[in-house]
Amino acid sequence: MAITLQRVARRSATVLREALYPTTCMMCDERVQEDGALCPACWADTPFLTGACCDMCGTGLPGQDDGVARCDDCLTFARPWDEGRAALAYGGGARRLVLALKHGDRTELAKGAARWMHRSARDILTPETLLVPVPVHRWRLLRRRYNQAALLARQLARLTGGTCAMMALTRHRATLSQDHRSVPDRFANIAGSIRCTAGATVAGRHVALVDDVMTSGATLAACADALRQGGASRISVLVLARVAKDR
């Protein structure tokens, strides 16, 4: 009898909580079944990357998934990492989600977004993988109050059971925005601005470098170069969204 009453009380509490604080879609006010989910309309507008994808940057490729393949960009530019994965193509609902996380103070989005990233990279992540976020300069961090890459890396570490090294990389020089720059300008703008933090324990480790968006890959390349100098034995790149074509 006591057990039955306890169950009734728990169910009543759940119903009341759902009535007061309904579980809604990550991107709109529609009701959903679980926290961190999308409603059918937002799901349809969010371009998840499935099927054939580039093994180095995660961008979608035409045709069937027939094993390891690389996109034209990754065949053209040498990437200083070993493999890469992306959860979404940057567009539609994915673009809105990234901008909300990055500029809209929607830090709670990192939890659901990290689940998608973990799903796309489950073939390469293990509890021994060290999660390292792409760093932001201290002045930008002061203005924005958080680093969205660090939020994603922390959530990924919880999913993998691994370690998140929040300060493994340092952006010691402030750089201009990468937006609307050509590919060569992006690489020139970021060159020499990122280094491995003194005392960072990346030597001999499999490091997963985490960021919200990959466009040209210039920032990720600078981070990967710093990690190589720090002794990382294997570097994977994990991004929430991949811009399909560089501008």
mmCIF file of C-alpha atoms in Angstrom, residues 77-169:
data_model
loop_
_atom_site.group_PDB
_atom_site.id
_atom_site.type_symbol
_atom_site.label_atom_id
_atom_site.label_comp_id
_atom_site.label_asym_id
_atom_site.label_seq_id
_atom_site.Cartn_x
_atom_site.Cartn_y
_atom_site.Cartn_z
ATOM 1 C CA PHE A 77 44.197 21.059 -48.427
ATOM 2 C CA ALA A 78 46.390 18.989 -46.125
ATOM 3 C CA ARG A 79 44.618 18.712 -42.783
ATOM 4 C CA PRO A 80 46.843 18.491 -39.670
ATOM 5 C CA TRP A 81 44.442 16.107 -37.947
ATOM 6 C CA ASP A 82 43.627 12.413 -38.401
ATOM 7 C CA GLU A 83 39.848 12.375 -38.874
ATOM 8 C CA GLY A 84 36.841 14.630 -38.450
ATOM 9 C CA ARG A 85 33.120 14.349 -37.804
ATOM 10 C CA ALA A 86 30.199 16.786 -38.024
ATOM 11 C CA ALA A 87 26.619 16.335 -36.863
ATOM 12 C CA LEU A 88 24.857 18.907 -39.063
ATOM 13 C CA ALA A 89 25.201 20.763 -42.337
ATOM 14 C CA TYR A 90 25.271 24.493 -41.624
ATOM 15 C CA GLY A 91 21.944 25.760 -42.875
ATOM 16 C CA GLY A 92 18.264 25.982 -41.947
ATOM 17 C CA GLY A 93 17.588 24.944 -38.382
ATOM 18 C CA ALA A 94 21.262 24.087 -37.835
ATOM 19 C CA ARG A 95 22.287 27.676 -38.565
ATOM 20 C CA ARG A 96 19.633 29.020 -36.188
ATOM 21 C CA LEU A 97 20.748 26.626 -33.475
ATOM 22 C CA VAL A 98 24.437 27.509 -33.835
ATOM 23 C CA LEU A 99 23.740 31.246 -33.750
ATOM 24 C CA ALA A 100 21.476 30.844 -30.706
ATOM 25 C CA LEU A 101 24.172 28.888 -28.880
ATOM 26 C CA LYS A 102 26.994 31.206 -29.932
ATOM 27 C CA HIS A 103 25.404 34.640 -29.668
ATOM 28 C CA GLY A 104 21.988 34.195 -28.068
ATOM 29 C CA ASP A 105 22.945 33.024 -24.557
ATOM 30 C CA ARG A 106 21.153 29.727 -25.225
ATOM 31 C CA THR A 107 23.757 27.743 -23.321
ATOM 32 C CA GLU A 108 21.250 24.980 -22.547
ATOM 33 C CA LEU A 109 21.361 23.977 -26.224
ATOM 34 C CA ALA A 110 24.825 22.484 -25.708
ATOM 35 C CA LYS A 111 23.398 19.389 -24.015
ATOM 36 C CA GLY A 112 21.231 18.272 -26.929
ATOM 37 C CA ALA A 113 23.788 19.397 -29.522
ATOM 38 C CA ALA A 114 26.519 17.355 -27.838
ATOM 39 C CA ARG A 115 24.329 14.244 -28.056
ATOM 40 C CA TRP A 116 24.137 14.680 -31.837
ATOM 41 C CA MET A 117 27.912 15.201 -32.026
ATOM 42 C CA HIS A 118 28.511 12.121 -29.911
ATOM 43 C CA ARG A 119 26.281 10.068 -32.198
ATOM 44 C CA SER A 120 28.207 11.211 -35.291
ATOM 45 C CA ALA A 121 31.574 10.425 -33.672
ATOM 46 C CA ARG A 122 30.808 7.292 -31.678
ATOM 47 C CA ASP A 123 33.143 5.279 -33.923
ATOM 48 C CA ILE A 124 36.188 7.266 -32.778
ATOM 49 C CA LEU A 125 35.429 8.406 -29.216
ATOM 50 C CA THR A 126 36.426 6.359 -26.164
ATOM 51 C CA PRO A 127 36.683 7.121 -22.429
ATOM 52 C CA GLU A 128 40.410 7.650 -23.003
ATOM 53 C CA THR A 129 39.809 10.426 -25.548
ATOM 54 C CA LEU A 130 40.758 13.865 -24.218
ATOM 55 C CA LEU A 131 38.169 16.496 -25.174
ATOM 56 C CA VAL A 132 39.727 19.906 -25.929
ATOM 57 C CA PRO A 133 37.651 22.951 -26.945
ATOM 58 C CA VAL A 134 38.824 25.521 -29.469
ATOM 59 C CA PRO A 135 39.814 28.499 -27.280
ATOM 60 C CA VAL A 136 38.623 32.082 -27.500
ATOM 61 C CA HIS A 137 40.719 35.094 -26.560
ATOM 62 C CA ARG A 138 40.172 36.374 -23.026
ATOM 63 C CA TRP A 139 38.708 39.683 -24.234
ATOM 64 C CA ARG A 140 36.131 37.917 -26.391
ATOM 65 C CA LEU A 141 35.351 35.554 -23.521
ATOM 66 C CA LEU A 142 34.805 38.560 -21.267
ATOM 67 C CA ARG A 143 32.331 40.073 -23.741
ATOM 68 C CA ARG A 144 30.487 36.819 -24.512
ATOM 69 C CA ARG A 145 30.764 35.371 -20.980
ATOM 70 C CA TYR A 146 31.165 31.796 -22.227
ATOM 71 C CA ASN A 147 32.910 29.717 -24.866
ATOM 72 C CA GLN A 148 30.357 27.656 -26.775
ATOM 73 C CA ALA A 149 33.042 25.133 -27.807
ATOM 74 C CA ALA A 150 33.855 24.575 -24.129
ATOM 75 C CA LEU A 151 30.180 23.970 -23.337
ATOM 76 C CA LEU A 152 30.014 21.326 -26.072
ATOM 77 C CA ALA A 153 33.292 19.704 -24.974
ATOM 78 C CA ARG A 154 32.110 19.467 -21.374
ATOM 79 C CA GLN A 155 28.858 17.782 -22.397
ATOM 80 C CA LEU A 156 30.723 15.391 -24.703
ATOM 81 C CA ALA A 157 33.030 14.395 -21.857
ATOM 82 C CA ARG A 158 29.975 13.497 -19.766
ATOM 83 C CA LEU A 159 28.681 11.308 -22.584
ATOM 84 C CA THR A 160 31.996 9.527 -23.195
ATOM 85 C CA GLY A 161 33.071 9.270 -19.574
ATOM 86 C CA GLY A 162 36.319 10.918 -20.598
ATOM 87 C CA THR A 163 38.166 14.053 -19.548
ATOM 88 C CA CYS A 164 37.643 17.590 -20.780
ATOM 89 C CA ALA A 165 40.823 19.709 -20.752
ATOM 90 C CA MET A 166 39.234 23.152 -20.851
ATOM 91 C CA MET A 167 42.500 25.098 -20.808
ATOM 92 C CA ALA A 168 44.721 22.831 -22.906
ATOM 93 C CA LEU A 169 44.882 25.473 -25.634
#
